[in-house]
Short mmCIF file of C-alpha atoms and ligand atoms in Angstrom, two decimals:
data_model
loop_
_atom_site.label_atom_id
_atom_site.label_comp_id
_atom_site.label_asym_id
_atom_site.label_seq_id
_atom_site.Cartn_x
_atom_site.Cartn_y
_atom_site.Cartn_z
CA UNK A 142 0.48 0.01 0.04
CA UNK A 143 1.40 3.16 -1.09
CA UNK A 144 2.41 6.22 2.01
CA UNK A 145 2.00 9.44 0.95
CA UNK A 146 4.86 12.37 2.36
CA UNK A 147 4.04 15.52 3.53
CA UNK A 148 6.06 18.25 0.43
CA UNK A 149 7.59 20.65 2.48
CA UNK A 150 10.23 23.40 1.92
CA UNK A 151 11.61 20.29 -0.87
CA UNK A 152 11.35 18.23 1.12
CA UNK A 153 9.25 14.24 1.35
CA UNK A 154 8.25 14.08 4.90
CA UNK A 155 6.55 10.88 6.68
CA UNK A 156 2.58 11.92 9.03
CA UNK A 157 3.37 11.62 13.10
CA UNK A 158 -0.83 10.16 11.91
CA UNK A 159 -1.53 8.49 8.29
CA UNK A 160 -5.67 7.88 7.39
CA UNK A 161 -6.54 5.37 4.75
CA UNK A 162 -8.21 6.94 1.19
CA UNK A 163 -11.24 4.78 -0.05
CA UNK A 164 -11.73 4.04 -3.41
CA UNK A 165 -15.10 6.66 -3.82
CA UNK A 166 -16.39 3.90 -6.16
CA UNK A 167 -15.19 0.31 -4.30
CA UNK A 168 -14.29 1.83 -0.51
CA UNK A 169 -11.49 -0.41 -0.35
CA UNK A 170 -8.49 1.43 1.00
CA UNK A 171 -6.16 2.65 -2.08
CA UNK A 172 -2.80 4.99 -0.14
CA UNK A 173 -2.25 6.10 3.41
CA UNK A 174 -2.53 9.46 3.87
CA UNK A 175 -0.43 11.94 6.04
CA UNK A 176 -2.47 13.51 8.50
CA UNK A 177 -0.37 17.41 8.63
CA UNK A 178 -0.68 18.65 12.07
CA UNK A 179 -0.34 21.65 13.95
CA UNK A 180 3.96 21.50 13.28
CA UNK A 181 3.62 20.33 9.62
CA UNK A 182 1.46 23.85 9.12
CA UNK A 183 3.61 25.77 10.65
CA UNK A 184 6.76 24.51 8.20
CA UNK A 185 5.32 24.57 5.22
CA UNK A 186 3.87 28.79 6.41
CA UNK A 187 7.74 29.33 7.14
CA UNK A 188 8.83 27.77 4.07
CA UNK A 189 6.48 29.70 2.18
CA UNK A 190 8.04 32.70 3.52
CA UNK A 191 11.88 31.72 3.41
CA UNK A 192 11.43 31.17 -0.56
CA UNK A 193 9.22 34.32 -1.12
CA UNK A 194 12.36 36.50 -1.96
CA UNK A 195 13.82 33.77 -4.03
CA UNK A 196 10.65 33.62 -6.03
CA UNK A 197 9.94 37.42 -6.10
CA UNK A 198 13.88 37.74 -7.61
CA UNK A 199 13.39 35.30 -10.59
CA UNK A 200 13.19 36.72 -14.01
CA UNK A 201 10.33 36.71 -14.85
CA UNK A 202 11.26 34.44 -18.73
CA UNK A 203 12.77 32.31 -15.75
CA UNK A 204 9.08 31.68 -14.43
CA UNK A 205 7.46 31.37 -17.22
CA UNK A 206 9.85 28.65 -18.63
CA UNK A 207 9.19 26.78 -15.24
CA UNK A 208 5.33 26.76 -16.15
CA UNK A 209 6.50 25.33 -19.59
CA UNK A 210 7.58 23.02 -18.23
CA UNK A 211 5.09 22.01 -16.20
CA UNK A 212 2.67 21.80 -18.28
CA UNK A 213 4.65 19.43 -20.75
CA UNK A 214 5.88 16.95 -17.96
CA UNK A 215 1.11 16.97 -17.26
CA UNK A 216 1.21 16.52 -21.51
CA UNK A 217 4.04 13.48 -20.75
CA UNK A 218 1.71 12.05 -17.34
CA UNK A 219 -1.27 12.88 -19.48
CA UNK A 220 -2.38 8.99 -18.73
CA UNK A 221 -0.85 8.71 -15.46
CA UNK A 222 -2.53 11.59 -14.30
CA UNK A 223 -5.53 10.10 -16.03
CA UNK A 224 -5.74 7.29 -14.26
CA UNK A 225 -5.20 9.18 -10.34
CA UNK A 226 -8.59 10.94 -11.12
CA UNK A 227 -10.62 7.55 -11.71
CA UNK A 228 -8.93 6.39 -8.63
CA UNK A 229 -9.42 9.21 -6.02
CA UNK A 230 -12.25 10.72 -6.89
CA UNK A 231 -13.78 8.93 -8.69
CA UNK A 232 -13.94 10.43 -12.24
CA UNK A 233 -14.46 8.36 -15.92
CA UNK A 234 -11.43 8.14 -18.10
CA UNK A 235 -13.00 10.00 -21.11
CA UNK A 236 -13.76 12.63 -18.80
CA UNK A 237 -10.35 12.11 -16.30
CA UNK A 238 -8.30 13.03 -20.40
CA UNK A 239 -10.44 15.43 -20.29
CA UNK A 240 -9.00 17.51 -17.54
CA UNK A 241 -5.86 16.74 -17.56
CA UNK A 242 -5.08 18.37 -21.06
CA UNK A 243 -7.42 21.82 -19.56
CA UNK A 244 -4.86 21.59 -17.09
CA UNK A 245 -2.05 21.73 -20.07
CA UNK A 246 -3.47 23.94 -21.60
CA UNK A 247 -3.75 26.57 -17.67
CA UNK A 248 -0.32 26.29 -17.00
CA UNK A 249 0.54 26.50 -19.95
CA UNK A 250 -1.76 29.82 -19.80
CA UNK A 251 0.23 30.83 -16.75
CA UNK A 252 3.08 31.01 -18.24
CA UNK A 253 2.21 33.17 -21.60
CA UNK A 254 0.81 35.60 -18.76
CA UNK A 255 3.94 35.38 -16.19
CA UNK A 256 5.18 38.07 -19.28
CA UNK A 257 1.95 40.03 -19.05
CA UNK A 258 1.83 40.74 -16.09
CA UNK A 259 3.07 45.15 -15.64
CA UNK A 260 1.56 48.54 -14.87
CA UNK A 261 0.85 51.56 -16.59
CA UNK A 262 1.83 55.19 -16.58
CA UNK A 263 -0.43 58.03 -14.89
CA UNK A 264 -0.56 61.10 -15.97
CA UNK A 265 -0.03 63.02 -13.06
CA UNK A 266 -0.31 67.07 -15.07
CA UNK A 267 -4.07 66.34 -15.40
CA UNK A 268 -4.53 67.42 -11.96
CA UNK A 269 -3.60 70.89 -10.55
CA UNK A 270 -0.61 69.67 -8.32
CA UNK A 271 0.89 67.01 -10.34
CA UNK A 272 2.67 69.61 -12.69
CA UNK A 273 6.12 68.13 -13.51
CA UNK A 274 5.53 64.43 -11.86
CA UNK A 275 6.32 61.26 -13.67
CA UNK A 276 3.84 58.30 -11.88
CA UNK A 277 2.92 54.65 -13.17
CA UNK A 278 2.65 51.40 -11.66
CA UNK A 279 4.01 48.61 -11.00
CA UNK A 280 2.52 45.39 -9.80
CA UNK A 281 4.27 42.97 -7.03
CA UNK A 282 3.72 39.51 -5.70
CA UNK A 283 1.80 39.64 -2.31
CA UNK A 284 3.58 36.57 -1.18
CA UNK A 285 2.59 33.66 0.57
CA UNK A 286 -0.40 31.83 -0.50
CA UNK A 287 -2.34 29.96 1.03
CA UNK A 288 -4.28 27.93 -1.55
CA UNK A 289 -7.01 25.43 -0.49
CA UNK A 290 -9.02 23.48 -3.08
CA UNK A 291 -12.48 21.38 -3.84
CA UNK A 292 -12.45 17.25 -4.96
CA UNK A 293 -14.17 17.74 -7.64
CA UNK A 294 -11.12 19.16 -10.58
CA UNK A 295 -7.90 18.36 -8.19
CA UNK A 296 -5.64 18.94 -11.38
CA UNK A 297 -6.91 21.39 -12.50
CA UNK A 298 -8.62 23.96 -10.25
CA UNK A 299 -4.83 24.02 -8.44
CA UNK A 300 -3.89 24.82 -11.34
CA UNK A 301 -5.26 28.21 -11.49
CA UNK A 302 -4.41 29.18 -7.84
CA UNK A 303 -0.25 27.83 -8.69
CA UNK A 304 -0.14 28.63 -12.04
CA UNK A 305 -1.28 32.51 -11.74
CA UNK A 306 0.70 32.69 -8.44
CA UNK A 307 4.48 31.98 -9.45
CA UNK A 308 3.07 33.55 -12.69
CA UNK A 309 3.43 36.47 -10.25
CA UNK A 310 6.37 35.45 -8.23
CA UNK A 311 4.61 34.01 -5.21
CA UNK A 312 5.18 31.33 -3.13
CA UNK A 313 2.20 28.43 -1.80
CA UNK A 314 0.96 27.04 1.25
CA UNK A 315 -2.03 23.95 -1.23
CA UNK A 316 -4.26 22.43 1.31
CA UNK A 317 -6.07 19.74 -0.91
CA UNK A 318 -9.16 18.63 -0.55
CA UNK A 319 -9.55 15.53 2.17
CA UNK A 320 -10.46 13.13 -1.30
CA UNK A 321 -7.77 14.03 -3.81
CA UNK A 322 -4.99 13.73 -2.52
CA UNK A 323 -2.85 11.70 -4.56
CA UNK A 324 -3.39 14.51 -7.86
CA UNK A 325 -2.15 17.32 -4.56
CA UNK A 326 0.89 15.29 -4.91
CA UNK A 327 1.87 14.57 -7.93
CA UNK A 328 1.20 18.53 -8.40
CA UNK A 329 4.39 19.00 -6.14
CA UNK A 330 6.50 16.10 -7.87
CA UNK A 331 6.82 18.25 -11.71
CA UNK A 332 7.09 21.71 -10.48
CA UNK A 333 9.91 19.95 -7.44
CA UNK A 334 10.64 18.04 -11.44
CA UNK A 335 10.17 21.49 -13.22
CA UNK A 336 12.96 22.72 -11.18
CA UNK A 337 10.06 25.24 -8.58
CA UNK A 338 12.68 26.72 -5.91
CA UNK A 339 11.87 24.72 -2.74
CA UNK A 340 9.75 25.92 -0.19
CA UNK A 341 8.02 28.02 -2.95
CA UNK A 342 5.18 25.05 -3.39
CA UNK A 343 4.77 23.24 0.11
CA UNK A 344 1.56 20.52 0.58
CA UNK A 345 -0.17 19.65 3.43
CA UNK A 346 -2.86 17.05 3.80
CA UNK A 347 -5.51 16.63 6.60
CA UNK A 348 -8.95 17.56 7.61
CA UNK A 349 -9.41 21.36 6.62
CA UNK A 350 -11.69 21.50 10.16
CA UNK A 351 -8.44 20.34 11.75
CA UNK A 352 -5.92 22.79 10.26
CA UNK A 353 -7.86 25.31 8.02
CA UNK A 354 -7.59 28.21 10.56
CA UNK A 355 -3.97 27.55 10.65
CA UNK A 356 -3.77 28.30 7.01
CA UNK A 357 -7.16 31.35 6.88
CA UNK A 358 -5.15 33.63 10.07
CA UNK A 359 -2.16 33.10 10.40
CA UNK A 360 -0.77 37.18 9.53
CA UNK A 361 1.95 35.70 7.96
CA UNK A 362 -0.76 33.94 5.02
CA UNK A 363 -1.31 37.08 2.18
CA UNK A 364 -4.27 35.86 0.31
CA UNK A 365 -6.63 32.79 0.41
CA UNK A 366 -8.08 31.48 -2.30
CA UNK A 367 -10.37 29.54 -1.90
CA UNK A 368 -12.62 26.81 -4.17
CA UNK A 369 -15.48 24.76 -2.60
CA UNK A 370 -18.60 24.56 -0.66
CA UNK A 371 -20.35 27.91 0.53
CA UNK A 372 -20.18 27.23 4.05
CA UNK A 373 -16.95 26.32 4.15
CA UNK A 374 -16.39 29.62 2.14
CA UNK A 375 -18.45 31.96 4.52
CA UNK A 376 -16.62 30.81 7.65
CA UNK A 377 -13.00 31.93 5.80
CA UNK A 378 -14.16 34.61 4.78
CA UNK A 379 -14.81 35.53 8.63
CA UNK A 380 -11.76 33.98 9.85
CA UNK A 381 -9.71 35.82 7.52
CA UNK A 382 -9.32 39.53 8.65
CA UNK A 383 -7.89 41.66 5.95
CA UNK A 384 -6.13 39.15 3.77
CA UNK A 385 -6.86 39.42 1.04
CA UNK A 386 -9.25 36.62 -0.26
CA UNK A 387 -11.41 35.14 -3.44
CA UNK A 388 -13.86 32.18 -3.05
CA UNK A 389 -15.28 30.19 -5.90
CA UNK A 390 -18.12 28.89 -4.73
CA UNK A 391 -21.32 26.45 -5.22
CA UNK A 392 -24.56 27.33 -8.27
CA UNK A 393 -27.10 25.06 -9.28
CA UNK A 394 -26.56 26.83 -12.36
CA UNK A 395 -29.72 26.93 -14.79
CA UNK A 396 -30.06 26.92 -18.60
CA UNK A 397 -33.15 28.41 -20.60
CA UNK A 398 -34.81 26.83 -23.83
CA UNK A 399 -36.05 29.49 -26.16
CA UNK A 400 -35.27 28.51 -29.37
CA UNK A 401 -33.39 26.87 -30.96
CA UNK A 402 -31.97 25.88 -34.64
CA UNK A 403 -31.04 22.31 -33.48
CA UNK A 404 -33.19 20.89 -30.87
CA UNK A 405 -31.08 17.50 -30.84
CA UNK A 406 -28.29 19.37 -29.97
CA UNK A 407 -28.85 21.28 -27.15
CA UNK A 408 -30.48 18.18 -25.46
CA UNK A 409 -27.26 16.23 -26.29
CA UNK A 410 -25.43 18.71 -24.48
CA UNK A 411 -27.76 19.79 -21.53
CA UNK A 412 -27.86 15.59 -21.21
CA UNK A 413 -24.05 16.18 -20.91
CA UNK A 414 -24.00 19.11 -18.20
CA UNK A 415 -26.09 17.22 -16.22
CA UNK A 416 -24.44 14.79 -16.09
CA UNK A 417 -21.05 15.24 -16.81
CA UNK A 418 -18.41 14.01 -13.60
CA UNK A 419 -22.64 12.20 -12.41
CA UNK A 420 -23.01 16.18 -11.87
CA UNK A 421 -20.31 17.12 -9.11
CA UNK A 422 -19.29 20.32 -11.49
CA UNK A 423 -19.78 23.49 -10.18
CA UNK A 424 -21.58 25.00 -12.93
CA UNK A 425 -23.15 21.14 -13.71
CA UNK A 426 -26.69 21.88 -15.46
CA UNK A 427 -29.71 21.86 -12.96
CA UNK A 428 -32.21 23.47 -13.29
CA UNK A 429 -34.01 23.57 -17.34
CA UNK A 430 -36.41 26.16 -18.34
CA UNK A 431 -38.06 25.08 -21.72
CA UNK A 432 -40.36 27.44 -23.84
CA UNK A 433 -43.64 25.90 -23.80
CA UNK A 434 -44.23 24.29 -27.24
CA UNK A 435 -40.75 22.61 -26.48
CA UNK A 436 -41.61 21.39 -23.10
CA UNK A 437 -42.66 17.44 -24.10
CA UNK A 438 -40.56 17.73 -27.54
CA UNK A 439 -37.43 17.81 -25.36
CA UNK A 440 -38.33 16.22 -22.05
CA UNK A 441 -39.43 12.96 -24.40
CA UNK A 442 -35.70 13.44 -25.96
CA UNK A 443 -34.28 13.92 -23.34
CA UNK A 444 -35.43 10.46 -21.37
CA UNK A 445 -33.45 8.61 -24.74
CA UNK A 446 -30.41 10.73 -24.85
CA UNK A 447 -29.98 9.43 -21.10
CA UNK A 448 -30.39 6.01 -21.41
CA UNK A 449 -27.27 6.41 -23.62
CA UNK A 450 -24.87 6.94 -20.08
CA UNK A 451 -23.28 3.68 -19.79
CA UNK A 452 -23.16 3.72 -15.54
CA UNK A 453 -20.07 1.54 -13.73
CA UNK A 454 -16.19 2.04 -12.84
CA UNK A 455 -14.44 4.96 -14.20
CA UNK A 456 -11.12 3.16 -14.97
CA UNK A 457 -13.58 1.74 -18.09
CA UNK A 458 -12.76 3.10 -21.73
CA UNK A 459 -16.40 2.78 -21.88
CA UNK A 460 -18.13 4.91 -18.69
CA UNK A 461 -19.68 7.83 -19.44
CA UNK A 462 -21.25 7.92 -14.67
CA UNK A 463 -19.67 6.43 -11.84
CA UNK A 464 -20.09 6.43 -8.08
CA UNK A 465 -20.75 10.40 -6.35
CA UNK A 466 -18.08 11.00 -4.35
CA UNK A 467 -19.15 9.49 -0.94
CA UNK A 468 -21.97 6.38 -0.62
CA UNK A 469 -23.82 9.93 1.70
CA UNK A 470 -23.71 11.65 -1.07
CA UNK A 471 -26.08 8.91 -2.68
CA UNK A 472 -28.15 9.11 0.86
CA UNK A 473 -28.61 12.75 0.25
CA UNK A 474 -29.29 12.42 -3.52
CA UNK A 475 -32.00 9.56 -3.13
CA UNK A 476 -33.28 11.44 0.15
CA UNK A 477 -33.72 14.77 -2.66
CA UNK A 478 -35.37 12.07 -5.15
CA UNK A 479 -37.64 10.86 -2.66
CA UNK A 480 -39.07 14.41 -1.67
CA UNK A 481 -39.72 15.14 -5.23
CA UNK A 482 -41.94 12.79 -6.05
CA UNK A 483 -43.44 12.75 -2.16
CA UNK A 484 -44.86 17.10 -3.87
CA UNK A 485 -46.52 15.70 -6.61
CA UNK A 486 -43.12 15.24 -9.70
CA UNK A 487 -42.76 13.15 -11.76
CA UNK A 488 -39.29 11.10 -11.86
CA UNK A 489 -39.29 10.40 -15.89
CA UNK A 490 -35.98 9.03 -15.89
CA UNK A 491 -33.57 7.43 -13.66
CA UNK A 492 -34.79 7.80 -9.46
CA UNK A 493 -32.70 5.21 -8.14
CA UNK A 494 -29.02 3.49 -7.21
CA UNK A 495 -26.90 0.74 -9.28
CA UNK A 496 -24.47 -0.91 -7.05
CA UNK A 497 -22.82 2.61 -6.46
CA UNK A 498 -23.41 4.76 -8.97
CA UNK A 499 -26.94 6.68 -9.12
CA UNK A 500 -29.10 7.11 -12.59
CA UNK A 501 -28.75 9.82 -13.83
CA UNK A 502 -31.92 11.02 -12.80
CA UNK A 503 -35.12 13.26 -14.25
CA UNK A 504 -37.06 15.31 -12.94
CA UNK A 505 -40.06 17.45 -14.04
CA UNK A 506 -42.83 19.88 -12.99
CA UNK A 507 -40.67 19.65 -10.01
CA UNK A 508 -42.04 22.71 -7.77
CA UNK A 509 -39.43 25.98 -6.99
CA UNK A 510 -38.73 24.79 -2.51
CA UNK A 511 -37.85 21.70 -3.77
CA UNK A 512 -34.33 21.08 -2.79
CA UNK A 513 -33.14 20.36 -6.31
CA UNK A 514 -35.02 23.69 -8.00
CA UNK A 515 -33.20 25.62 -4.81
CA UNK A 516 -30.30 23.66 -3.24
CA UNK A 517 -27.06 23.11 -5.23
CA UNK A 518 -26.88 19.37 -6.26
CA UNK A 519 -23.76 17.94 -6.98
CA UNK A 520 -24.85 14.81 -7.72
CA UNK A 521 -26.54 13.35 -11.73
CA UNK A 522 -29.62 15.20 -10.90
CA UNK A 523 -31.58 18.12 -13.27
CA UNK A 524 -35.10 19.63 -13.14
CA UNK A 525 -37.37 20.67 -16.47
CA UNK A 526 -39.70 22.61 -15.68
CA UNK A 527 -42.29 25.14 -18.84
CA UNK A 528 -41.91 28.11 -19.37
CA UNK A 529 -45.16 30.33 -20.54
CA UNK A 530 -43.37 34.21 -20.71
CA UNK A 531 -39.73 34.85 -21.39
CA UNK A 532 -39.58 37.33 -18.60
CA UNK A 533 -41.22 34.25 -16.59
CA UNK A 534 -38.06 32.22 -17.64
CA UNK A 535 -35.97 35.12 -16.09
CA UNK A 536 -37.20 35.61 -12.90
CA UNK A 537 -36.92 31.32 -13.03
CA UNK A 538 -33.22 31.49 -13.41
CA UNK A 539 -32.89 34.77 -10.79
CA UNK A 540 -34.89 32.86 -8.30
CA UNK A 541 -31.79 31.72 -6.45
CA UNK A 542 -29.26 31.90 -4.10
CA UNK A 543 -26.24 31.44 -6.35
CA UNK A 544 -25.33 32.88 -9.57
CA UNK A 545 -22.27 31.48 -10.51
CA UNK A 546 -23.33 31.25 -14.87
CA UNK A 547 -26.17 30.44 -16.57
CA UNK A 548 -26.86 29.32 -20.45
CA UNK A 549 -29.75 30.45 -22.57
CA UNK A 550 -30.68 28.93 -26.18
CA UNK A 551 -31.99 31.21 -27.98
CA UNK A 552 -32.15 33.02 -31.98
CA UNK A 553 -33.88 35.64 -30.92
CA UNK A 554 -30.90 38.60 -31.23
CA UNK A 555 -33.26 40.85 -28.21
CA UNK A 556 -34.10 38.06 -26.02
CA UNK A 557 -29.90 37.28 -26.57
CA UNK A 558 -29.54 40.61 -24.77
CA UNK A 559 -31.90 40.79 -22.60
CA UNK A 560 -30.79 37.35 -21.28
CA UNK A 561 -27.16 39.55 -20.78
CA UNK A 562 -28.57 42.85 -19.12
CA UNK A 563 -31.32 40.95 -16.43
CA UNK A 564 -29.50 37.81 -15.47
CA UNK A 565 -28.03 38.07 -12.07
CA UNK A 566 -25.56 35.64 -12.44
CA UNK A 567 -21.15 36.70 -13.25
CA UNK A 568 -21.25 34.36 -17.15
CA UNK A 569 -24.26 34.28 -19.54
CA UNK A 570 -23.83 31.57 -21.82
CA UNK A 571 -25.69 32.09 -25.33
CA UNK A 572 -27.06 29.13 -26.35
CA UNK A 573 -25.20 27.01 -24.40
CA UNK A 574 -25.30 25.32 -21.45
CA UNK A 575 -23.83 27.28 -18.37
CA UNK A 576 -21.46 24.72 -18.31
CA UNK A 577 -19.48 26.11 -20.91
CA UNK A 578 -16.14 27.21 -19.11
CA UNK A 579 -12.71 27.68 -21.43
CA UNK A 580 -9.16 27.74 -18.98
CA UNK A 581 -8.54 31.74 -19.99
CA UNK A 582 -11.94 33.39 -20.06
CA UNK A 583 -12.67 35.19 -16.38
CA UNK A 584 -14.46 32.78 -13.88
CA UNK A 585 -16.57 33.55 -10.99
CA UNK A 586 -19.92 34.06 -9.29
CA UNK A 587 -22.45 36.67 -8.00
CA UNK A 588 -25.28 35.77 -4.71
CA UNK A 589 -23.81 33.18 -2.52
CA UNK A 590 -21.48 31.07 -6.17
CA UNK A 591 -18.82 33.82 -4.60
CA UNK A 592 -16.91 36.60 -4.26
CA UNK A 593 -13.28 37.92 -6.76
CA UNK A 594 -12.91 36.42 -10.55
CA UNK A 595 -10.48 33.58 -12.01
CA UNK A 596 -9.38 32.93 -15.43
CA UNK A 597 -5.12 32.87 -15.43
CA UNK A 598 -5.41 36.52 -16.15
CA UNK A 599 -7.79 37.71 -13.70
CA UNK A 600 -6.61 35.73 -10.95
CA UNK A 601 -2.93 36.41 -11.92
CA UNK A 602 -4.35 39.72 -11.31
CA UNK A 603 -5.88 39.07 -7.88
CA UNK A 604 -2.51 37.14 -7.27
CA UNK A 605 -0.56 40.95 -7.26
CA UNK A 606 -0.42 43.80 -5.13
CA UNK A 607 -0.56 47.25 -7.54
CA UNK A 608 1.97 49.75 -6.01
CA UNK A 609 1.23 53.21 -6.73
CA UNK A 610 5.40 55.14 -7.79
CA UNK A 611 5.54 59.65 -8.28
CA UNK A 612 8.78 60.71 -9.49
CA UNK A 613 9.18 64.58 -9.33
CA UNK A 614 10.79 65.48 -11.87
P1 NAP B 123 -15.40 21.14 0.90
O1 NAP B 123 -16.07 20.44 1.70
O2 NAP B 123 -16.11 23.42 1.23
O3 NAP B 123 -14.37 21.96 0.75
C1 NAP B 123 -12.93 22.62 0.36
C2 NAP B 123 -11.79 22.06 0.92
O4 NAP B 123 -12.20 23.26 1.38
C3 NAP B 123 -11.25 21.18 0.96
O5 NAP B 123 -9.93 20.85 0.75
C4 NAP B 123 -11.52 21.04 2.63
O6 NAP B 123 -11.27 19.99 3.39
C5 NAP B 123 -11.12 22.61 3.17
N1 NAP B 123 -11.82 23.00 4.71
C6 NAP B 123 -13.76 22.26 4.59
N2 NAP B 123 -13.45 22.36 5.58
C7 NAP B 123 -12.52 24.30 6.18
C8 NAP B 123 -12.29 24.69 7.09
N3 NAP B 123 -12.52 24.81 8.39
N4 NAP B 123 -11.75 26.04 6.91
C9 NAP B 123 -10.30 25.78 5.67
N5 NAP B 123 -10.51 24.54 4.24
C10 NAP B 123 -11.98 24.18 4.91
O7 NAP B 123 -15.95 21.53 -0.76
P2 NAP B 123 -15.47 20.18 -2.27
O8 NAP B 123 -17.11 18.98 -1.21
O9 NAP B 123 -14.95 19.62 -1.77
O10 NAP B 123 -15.66 20.62 -3.10
C11 NAP B 123 -17.59 20.95 -4.00
C12 NAP B 123 -18.13 22.24 -3.53
O11 NAP B 123 -17.13 23.12 -3.77
C13 NAP B 123 -18.76 22.95 -3.91
O12 NAP B 123 -19.63 23.67 -3.63
C14 NAP B 123 -19.08 23.04 -5.28
O13 NAP B 123 -19.58 23.71 -6.45
C15 NAP B 123 -17.50 24.18 -5.09
N6 NAP B 123 -17.00 23.79 -6.02
C16 NAP B 123 -17.10 25.52 -6.64
C17 NAP B 123 -15.88 25.93 -8.81
C18 NAP B 123 -15.93 27.36 -8.51
O14 NAP B 123 -14.89 27.59 -9.20
N7 NAP B 123 -17.35 28.72 -8.09
C19 NAP B 123 -15.17 25.15 -8.83
C20 NAP B 123 -15.42 23.69 -8.43
C21 NAP B 123 -15.48 22.56 -6.50
P3 NAP B 123 -11.55 18.60 3.41
O15 NAP B 123 -11.50 18.63 2.18
O16 NAP B 123 -10.62 18.20 4.76
O17 NAP B 123 -12.73 18.80 3.97
#
């Protein structure tokens, strides 16, 4: 049985305590993971603090070249990394490979972004008191960044934190989700091989509720970049004092189907968006609002396409949908389906377990107070309702505590622009599902979906301090 080590100050260190990591699919123990204690967290922060000067003094080109090498190494180790995902978070191989391709792209974007960090000149003599002065800004690294990541895209969402942090010359203490430590240690090995200075990246595993506060409250840590659930995100914001904090939180993303040129491709995308990685995606399609006259055909076709999905072992090439991250999550999804059924909604497809896997489930005519309508599902279930008037559809989407992204299918350009104006979300995706994301676009929500933006350029900005300079000539 593989026994993993913490990565602190460029050293691989045994933990004082260990815990077995279980496969979400068959519950077998697949590795022994160190549980970092207070002394390990302290060592990781000190090491990151020590390395901050080295990173800050590296040239832009040196930082960019390390990130480029990281992208190359991920390219070489693609299959090994995809298998790690299948093992630790039950991501089916097809989706796991897609995540690794995105991870490579994210590090490439970061390598390029490293070369574009710059300030601007300010025409100080535009003000009465500015005559004879020359002003400019420059962007400086913050220092030590605490990165806390979720289980669902453990390679790529970590890349969204490490890539921009190192591009900007910072150092990092990374605390991955307890269920996905293998990808974090693999990432550290790749950075080590790529020549990142010792101490610039430190990986500590262990329970977030046990060691999270130490990272979040330490004054040497200048920023927390967090992706995860709303309750944990809110706790971090409350405890972090004057630190910079970005929070990429949950959602119950919706799509409006108003008018389409090709219903089949729309339905196929909605099925993909609802059930990819068993719905454990922050912009998974959870609520679909279909114009009344298209509704019956839409639902029929959705069932047809969902039937094609293959359920099973994440390591099988054919598998589309596998187990949820913990058995307790399967119980929760089952209870949500029961709640919907009891309230009079129709379970049009699925609704049951098949071994360790919950069937992709389509609920129709679900009321707005159901858990599936108002909370984040993070499971393979979607609710499809009809609407009569356009305004009604916009109001349904906005009737949510979340606001990450929304999708709108319409062939009417005025409705498209109207949706852009009125939807209360961080991103409006016209003629596609809300799950659309590429890694250089700005990404981040409003309402309970978070604070601050990711997307390589945008996170890089968040991870720098803007310094102003004035010369009296
Ligand atoms: P989570 O339970 O909130 O955990 C996220 C991270 O926070 C984990 O590393 C966790 O460690 C750690 N943590 C837990 N308690 C902590 C504490 N008190 N202090 C500091 N850290 C703590 O989320 P998850 O279940 O892994 O991920 C699913 C959630 O992430 C969903 O809500 C999803 O929408 C959201 N998400 C958002 C985005 C986005 O970009 N908006 C992307 C992906 C996922 P442990 O694992 O050890 O508890």
